[in-house]
CSV table of C-alpha atoms and ligand atoms in Angstrom, one decimal:
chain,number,residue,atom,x,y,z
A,1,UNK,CA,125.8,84.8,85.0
A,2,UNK,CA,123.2,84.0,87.9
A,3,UNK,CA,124.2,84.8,90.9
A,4,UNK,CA,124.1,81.3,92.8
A,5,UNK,CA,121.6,80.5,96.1
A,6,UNK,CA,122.6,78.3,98.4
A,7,UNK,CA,120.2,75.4,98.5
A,8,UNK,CA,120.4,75.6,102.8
A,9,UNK,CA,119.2,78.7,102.9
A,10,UNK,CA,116.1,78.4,100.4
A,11,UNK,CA,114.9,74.6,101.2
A,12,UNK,CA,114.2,72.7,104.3
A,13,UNK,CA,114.0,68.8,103.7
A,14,UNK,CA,111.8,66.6,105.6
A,15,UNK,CA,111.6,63.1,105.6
A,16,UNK,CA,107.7,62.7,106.1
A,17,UNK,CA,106.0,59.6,103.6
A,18,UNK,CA,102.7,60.3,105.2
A,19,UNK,CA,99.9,63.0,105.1
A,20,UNK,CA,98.5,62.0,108.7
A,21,UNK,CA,101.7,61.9,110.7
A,22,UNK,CA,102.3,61.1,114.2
A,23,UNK,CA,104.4,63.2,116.4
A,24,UNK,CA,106.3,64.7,113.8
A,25,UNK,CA,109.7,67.1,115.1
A,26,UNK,CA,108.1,70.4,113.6
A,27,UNK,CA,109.4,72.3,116.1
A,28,UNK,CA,112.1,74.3,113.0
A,29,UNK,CA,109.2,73.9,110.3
A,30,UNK,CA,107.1,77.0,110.9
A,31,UNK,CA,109.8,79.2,111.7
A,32,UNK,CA,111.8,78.1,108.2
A,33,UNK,CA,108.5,78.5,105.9
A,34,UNK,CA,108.0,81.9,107.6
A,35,UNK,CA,111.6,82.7,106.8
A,36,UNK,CA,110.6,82.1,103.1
A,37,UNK,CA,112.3,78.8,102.8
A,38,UNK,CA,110.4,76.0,100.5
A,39,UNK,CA,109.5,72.8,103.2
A,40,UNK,CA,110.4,70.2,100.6
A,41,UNK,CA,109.3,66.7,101.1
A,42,UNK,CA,110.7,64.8,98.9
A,43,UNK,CA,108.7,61.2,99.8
A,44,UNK,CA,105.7,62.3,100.0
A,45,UNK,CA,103.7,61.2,97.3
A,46,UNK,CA,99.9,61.6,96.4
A,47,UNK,CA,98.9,58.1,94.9
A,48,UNK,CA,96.0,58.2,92.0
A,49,UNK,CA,93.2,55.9,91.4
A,50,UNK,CA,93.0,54.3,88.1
A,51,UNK,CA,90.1,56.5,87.1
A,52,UNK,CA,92.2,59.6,88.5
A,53,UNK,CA,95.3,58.4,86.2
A,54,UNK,CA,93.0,58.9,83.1
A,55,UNK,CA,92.7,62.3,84.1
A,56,UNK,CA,96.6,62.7,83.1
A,57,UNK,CA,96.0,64.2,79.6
A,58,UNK,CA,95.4,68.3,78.8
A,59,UNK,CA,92.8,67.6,76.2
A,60,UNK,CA,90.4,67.3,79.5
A,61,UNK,CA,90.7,71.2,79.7
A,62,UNK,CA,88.4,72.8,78.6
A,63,UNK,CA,89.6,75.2,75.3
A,64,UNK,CA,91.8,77.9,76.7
A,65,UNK,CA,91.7,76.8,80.3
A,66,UNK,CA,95.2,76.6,82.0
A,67,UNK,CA,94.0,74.4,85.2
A,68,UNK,CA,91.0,72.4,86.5
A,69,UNK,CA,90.2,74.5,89.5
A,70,UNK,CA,88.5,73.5,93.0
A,71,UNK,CA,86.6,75.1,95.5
A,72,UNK,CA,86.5,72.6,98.6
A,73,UNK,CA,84.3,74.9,100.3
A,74,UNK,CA,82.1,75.4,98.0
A,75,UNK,CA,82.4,72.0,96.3
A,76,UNK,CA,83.1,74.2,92.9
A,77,UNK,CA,84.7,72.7,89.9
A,78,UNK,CA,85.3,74.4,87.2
A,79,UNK,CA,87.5,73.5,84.1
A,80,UNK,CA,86.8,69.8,83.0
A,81,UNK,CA,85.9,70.1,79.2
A,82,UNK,CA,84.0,66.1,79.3
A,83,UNK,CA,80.5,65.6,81.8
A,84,UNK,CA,81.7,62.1,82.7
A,85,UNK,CA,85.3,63.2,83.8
A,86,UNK,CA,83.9,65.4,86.3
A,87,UNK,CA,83.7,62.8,89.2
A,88,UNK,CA,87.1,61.9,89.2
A,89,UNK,CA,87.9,65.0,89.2
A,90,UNK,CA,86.2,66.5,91.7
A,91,UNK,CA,87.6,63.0,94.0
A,92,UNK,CA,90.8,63.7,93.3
A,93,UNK,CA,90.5,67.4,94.2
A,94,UNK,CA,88.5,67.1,97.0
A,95,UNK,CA,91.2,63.9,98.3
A,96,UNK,CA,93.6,66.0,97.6
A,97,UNK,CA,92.7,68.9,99.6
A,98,UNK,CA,92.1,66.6,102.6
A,99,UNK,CA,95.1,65.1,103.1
A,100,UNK,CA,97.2,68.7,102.7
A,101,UNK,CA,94.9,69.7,105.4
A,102,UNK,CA,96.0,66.8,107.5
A,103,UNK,CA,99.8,67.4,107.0
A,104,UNK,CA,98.8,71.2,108.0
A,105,UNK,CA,97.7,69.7,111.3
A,106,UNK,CA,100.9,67.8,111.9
A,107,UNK,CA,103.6,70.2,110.6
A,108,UNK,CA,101.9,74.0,110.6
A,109,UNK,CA,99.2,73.1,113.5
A,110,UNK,CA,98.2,77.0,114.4
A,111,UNK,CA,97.6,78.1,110.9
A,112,UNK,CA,94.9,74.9,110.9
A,113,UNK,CA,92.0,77.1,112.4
A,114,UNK,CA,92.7,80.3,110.9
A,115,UNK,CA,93.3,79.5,107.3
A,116,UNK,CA,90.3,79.9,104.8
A,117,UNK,CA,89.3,79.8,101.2
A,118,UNK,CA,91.2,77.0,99.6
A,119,UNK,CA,91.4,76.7,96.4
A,120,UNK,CA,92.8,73.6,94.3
A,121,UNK,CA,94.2,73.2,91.0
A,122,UNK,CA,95.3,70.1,88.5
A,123,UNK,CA,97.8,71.0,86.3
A,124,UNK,CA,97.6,68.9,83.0
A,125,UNK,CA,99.7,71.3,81.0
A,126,UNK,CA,103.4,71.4,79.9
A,127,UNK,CA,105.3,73.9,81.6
A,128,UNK,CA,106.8,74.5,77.7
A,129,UNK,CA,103.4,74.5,75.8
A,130,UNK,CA,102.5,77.5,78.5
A,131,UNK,CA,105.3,78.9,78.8
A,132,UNK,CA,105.7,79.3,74.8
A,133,UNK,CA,102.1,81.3,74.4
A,134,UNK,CA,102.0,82.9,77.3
A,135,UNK,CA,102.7,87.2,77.7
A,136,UNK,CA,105.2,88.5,79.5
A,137,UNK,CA,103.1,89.4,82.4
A,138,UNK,CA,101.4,85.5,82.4
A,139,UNK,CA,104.6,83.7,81.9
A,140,UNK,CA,105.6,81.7,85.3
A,141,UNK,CA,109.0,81.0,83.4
A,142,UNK,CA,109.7,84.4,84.5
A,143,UNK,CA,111.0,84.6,88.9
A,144,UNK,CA,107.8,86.1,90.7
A,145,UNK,CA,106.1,86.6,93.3
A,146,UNK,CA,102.5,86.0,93.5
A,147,UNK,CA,99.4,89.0,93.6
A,148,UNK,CA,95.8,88.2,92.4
A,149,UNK,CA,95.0,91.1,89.9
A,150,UNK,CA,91.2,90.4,90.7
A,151,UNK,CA,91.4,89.4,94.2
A,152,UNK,CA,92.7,91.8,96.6
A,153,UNK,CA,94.1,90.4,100.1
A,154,UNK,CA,95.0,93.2,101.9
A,155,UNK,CA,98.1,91.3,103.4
A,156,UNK,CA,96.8,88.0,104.2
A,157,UNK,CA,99.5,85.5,102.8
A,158,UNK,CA,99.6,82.6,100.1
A,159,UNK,CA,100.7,79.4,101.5
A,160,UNK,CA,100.6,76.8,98.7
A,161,UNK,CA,101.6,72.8,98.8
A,162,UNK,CA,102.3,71.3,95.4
A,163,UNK,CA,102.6,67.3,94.7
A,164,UNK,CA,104.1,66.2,90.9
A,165,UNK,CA,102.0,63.2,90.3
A,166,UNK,CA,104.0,63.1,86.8
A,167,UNK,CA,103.5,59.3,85.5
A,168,UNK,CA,106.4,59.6,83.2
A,169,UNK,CA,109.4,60.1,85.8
A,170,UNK,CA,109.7,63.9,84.4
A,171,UNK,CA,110.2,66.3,87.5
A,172,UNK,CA,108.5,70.1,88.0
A,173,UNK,CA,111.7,72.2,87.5
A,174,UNK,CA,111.8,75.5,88.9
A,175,UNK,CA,114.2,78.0,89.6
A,176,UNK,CA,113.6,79.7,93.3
A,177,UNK,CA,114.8,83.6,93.9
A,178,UNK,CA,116.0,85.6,97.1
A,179,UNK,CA,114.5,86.3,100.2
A,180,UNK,CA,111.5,88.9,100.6
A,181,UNK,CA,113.6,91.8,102.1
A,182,UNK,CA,116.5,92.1,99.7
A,183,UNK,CA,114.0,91.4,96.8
A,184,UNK,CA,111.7,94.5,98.0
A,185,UNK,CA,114.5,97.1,98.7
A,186,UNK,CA,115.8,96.2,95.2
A,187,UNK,CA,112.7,96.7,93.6
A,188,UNK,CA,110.7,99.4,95.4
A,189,UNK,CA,112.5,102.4,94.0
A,190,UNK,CA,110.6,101.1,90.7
A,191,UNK,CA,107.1,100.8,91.9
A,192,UNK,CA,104.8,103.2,91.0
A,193,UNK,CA,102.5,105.5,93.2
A,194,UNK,CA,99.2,103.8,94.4
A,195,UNK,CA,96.2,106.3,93.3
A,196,UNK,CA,93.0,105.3,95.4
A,197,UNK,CA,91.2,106.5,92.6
A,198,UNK,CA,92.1,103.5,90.0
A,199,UNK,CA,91.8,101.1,92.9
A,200,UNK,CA,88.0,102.5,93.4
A,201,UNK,CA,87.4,102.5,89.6
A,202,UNK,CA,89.0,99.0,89.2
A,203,UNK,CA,86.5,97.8,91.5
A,204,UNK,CA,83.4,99.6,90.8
A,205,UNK,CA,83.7,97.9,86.8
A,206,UNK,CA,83.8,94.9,87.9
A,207,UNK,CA,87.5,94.2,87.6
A,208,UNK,CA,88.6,93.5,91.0
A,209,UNK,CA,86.6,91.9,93.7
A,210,UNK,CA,87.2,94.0,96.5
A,211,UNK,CA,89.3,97.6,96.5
A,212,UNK,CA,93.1,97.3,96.1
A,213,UNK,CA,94.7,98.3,99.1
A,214,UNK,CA,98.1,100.0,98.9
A,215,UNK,CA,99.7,96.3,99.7
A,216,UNK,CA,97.8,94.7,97.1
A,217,UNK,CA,99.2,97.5,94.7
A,218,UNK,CA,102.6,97.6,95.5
A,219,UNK,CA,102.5,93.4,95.3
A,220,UNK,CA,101.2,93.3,92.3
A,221,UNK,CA,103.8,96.3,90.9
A,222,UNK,CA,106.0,93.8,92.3
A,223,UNK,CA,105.4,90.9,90.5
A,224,UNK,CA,105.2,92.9,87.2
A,225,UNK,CA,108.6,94.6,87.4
A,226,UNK,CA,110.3,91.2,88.2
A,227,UNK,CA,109.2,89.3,85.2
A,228,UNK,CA,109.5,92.3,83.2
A,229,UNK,CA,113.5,92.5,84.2
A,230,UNK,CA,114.8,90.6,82.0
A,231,UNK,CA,118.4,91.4,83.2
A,232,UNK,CA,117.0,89.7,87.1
A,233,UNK,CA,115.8,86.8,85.2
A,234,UNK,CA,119.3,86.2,84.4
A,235,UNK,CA,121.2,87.2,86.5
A,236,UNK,CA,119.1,87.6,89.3
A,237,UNK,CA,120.0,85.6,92.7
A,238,UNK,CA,118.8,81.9,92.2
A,239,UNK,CA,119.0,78.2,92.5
A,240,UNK,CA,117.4,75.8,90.3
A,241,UNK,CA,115.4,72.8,91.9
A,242,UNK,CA,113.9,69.8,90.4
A,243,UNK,CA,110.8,68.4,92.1
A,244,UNK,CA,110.8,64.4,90.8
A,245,UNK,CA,107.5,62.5,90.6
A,246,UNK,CA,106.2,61.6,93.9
A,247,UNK,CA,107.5,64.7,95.7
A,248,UNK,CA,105.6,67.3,97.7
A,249,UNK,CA,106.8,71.0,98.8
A,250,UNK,CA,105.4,73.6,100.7
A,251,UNK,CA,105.8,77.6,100.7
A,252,UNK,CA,104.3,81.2,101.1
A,253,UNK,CA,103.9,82.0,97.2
A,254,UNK,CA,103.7,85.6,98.0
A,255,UNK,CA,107.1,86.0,99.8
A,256,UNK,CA,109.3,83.4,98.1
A,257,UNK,CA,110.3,84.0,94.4
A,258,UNK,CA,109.5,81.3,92.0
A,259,UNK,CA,109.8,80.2,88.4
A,260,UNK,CA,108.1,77.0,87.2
A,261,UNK,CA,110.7,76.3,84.0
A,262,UNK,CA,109.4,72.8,83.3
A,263,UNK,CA,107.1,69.3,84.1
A,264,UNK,CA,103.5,68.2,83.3
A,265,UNK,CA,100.8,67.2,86.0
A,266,UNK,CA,100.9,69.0,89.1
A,267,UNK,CA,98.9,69.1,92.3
A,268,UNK,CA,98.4,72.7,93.6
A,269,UNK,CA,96.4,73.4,97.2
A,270,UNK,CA,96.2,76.8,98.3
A,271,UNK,CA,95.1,78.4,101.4
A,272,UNK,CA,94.6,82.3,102.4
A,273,UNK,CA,95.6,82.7,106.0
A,274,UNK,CA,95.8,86.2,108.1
A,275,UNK,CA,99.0,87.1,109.5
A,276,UNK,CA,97.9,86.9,113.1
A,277,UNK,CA,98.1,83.2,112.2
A,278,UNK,CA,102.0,83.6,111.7
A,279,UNK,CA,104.2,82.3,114.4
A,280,UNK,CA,106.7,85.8,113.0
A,281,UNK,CA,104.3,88.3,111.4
A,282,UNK,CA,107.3,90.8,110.8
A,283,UNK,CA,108.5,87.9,108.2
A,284,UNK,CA,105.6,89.2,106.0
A,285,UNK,CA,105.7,90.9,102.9
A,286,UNK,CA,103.2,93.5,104.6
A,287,UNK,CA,105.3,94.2,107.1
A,288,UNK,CA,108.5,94.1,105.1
A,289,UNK,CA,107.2,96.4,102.7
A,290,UNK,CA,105.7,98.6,105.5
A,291,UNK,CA,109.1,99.4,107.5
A,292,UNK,CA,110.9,100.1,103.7
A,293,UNK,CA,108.4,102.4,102.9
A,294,UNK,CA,107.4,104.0,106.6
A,295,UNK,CA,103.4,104.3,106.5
A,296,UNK,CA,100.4,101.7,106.7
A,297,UNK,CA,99.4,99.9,103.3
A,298,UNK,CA,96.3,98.5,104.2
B,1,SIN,C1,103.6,79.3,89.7
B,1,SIN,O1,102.9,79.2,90.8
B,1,SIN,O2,104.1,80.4,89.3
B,1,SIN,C2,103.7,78.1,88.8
B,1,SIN,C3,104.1,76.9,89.6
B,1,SIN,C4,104.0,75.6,88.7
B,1,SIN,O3,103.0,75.5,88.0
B,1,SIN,O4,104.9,74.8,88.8
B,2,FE,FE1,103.5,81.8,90.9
């Protein structure tokens, strides 16, 4: 039997219907995302252009492509399978990423400066179809937490805002997990030992992008031995939450636990941002996992 969450202690609601906002009260916001609660907005929608709509269909991936991905900075898109889909796409991307940079400035103003390579993705899939061919280590079905295998952070956080612009009425279900410290103190004893020596040889063929550090390591040892637990998958503090059409929520990807279980056609933004950003950098898993395990991981 799961062992229940309550939903005041995982979600903060806010009653926001705009991207640009005007004096909002955000005065509890940063402290709750920082305490790993979800900022869930549950009228905040992203509205599509007809030529965006038509983007609503998975056979605009291209084959074996889970996302169409965005680089604003870069103005990178990779992913749509059809030449004459790409300007949509790239529109709806780019739009996208604008106006979650313009609820950043209302609602998480001091991260606005410091937080860098964003990355977009449109999510055409079916939770199910994924969930049903991905491996154990791939499926987001499973609770996680998330680590980059090939991109190293060295403790800089994931903060990630999600929109369901499902046309259908069919929400994004997912089930959410237990704070960062009782998660890591459960599941540190498992970990294995870092060896500097893989990290330098995962990086020198190619494999990573930069040298895991001991953080990156342990995160990623992390998010393995959760979705491999197939006893905390079940039993395992958790509530479940569905995210309706026209909803938009907000969290640190790399503290809170999550489990996408089921929906089609999702808006993902994601942004990297240092801790010195953080209103409460003892909230982060860096320094979480540093006082559990007594030394420096970076
Ligand atoms: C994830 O970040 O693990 C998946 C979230 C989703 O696609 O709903
Ligand atoms: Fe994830």
């Amino acid at each position: 039997m799961p062992n229940p969450i309550a939903y005041e202690l995982a979600v903060m609601t806010l009653p926001y219907q705009q991207w640009h906002l005007d004096r909002p009260d955000a005065s509890a916001v940063v402290a709750a995302l920082e305490e790993g609660k979800i900022l869930y907005l549950p009228r905040l929608s992203f509205i599509l252009t007809p030529q965006e709509e038509a983007l609503l269909d998975p056979v605009l991936l291209e084959p074996e492509r889970k996302n169409i991905s965005y680089r604003p900075d870069r103005d990178r898109l990779d992913g749509v399978a059809a030449p004459e889909q790409r300007p949509a796409a790239r529109q709806l991307l780019q739009r996208y990423y604008q106006d979650c940079r313009a609820l950043m400035a209302s609602l998480l103003p001091a991260y606005l400066d410091a937080c860098h390579s964003p990355a977009g993705t449109l999510r055409l899939h079916q939770v199910a179809d994924w969930r049903a061919r991905a491996s154990w280590r791939k499926d987001d079905s499973r609770l996680h937490v998330d680590a980059f295998p090939s991109r190293p952070n060295r403790g800089e956080r994931i903060l990630r805002v999600f929109t369901n612009i499902n046309p259908y009425g069919i929400s994004r279900t997912w089930r959410i997990g237990e704070p960062f410290p009782p998660l890591a103190q459960r599941f540190l004893p498992r970990l294995r030992r870092y060896s500097p020596l893989a990290s330098w040889w995962l990086n020198a063929v190619g494999i990573t992008q930069t040298r895991r550090s001991r953080y990156d390591h342990l995160m990623l040892q992390l998010h393995d031995a959760m979705k491999a637990d197939t006893d905390y998958q079940r039993d395992g503090p958790q509530l479940v939450m569905a995210f309706p059409p026209g909803s938009t929520w907000i969290c640190f990807s790399d503290q809170t636990p999550h489990a996408a279980m089921d929906g089609q056609f999702l808006l993902e933004q994601t942004f990297m941002l240092p801790l010195s950003a953080m209103r409460d950098p003892r909230r982060a898993p860096l320094s979480v996992l540093q006082s559990l395990v007594h030394e420096s991981l970076i």
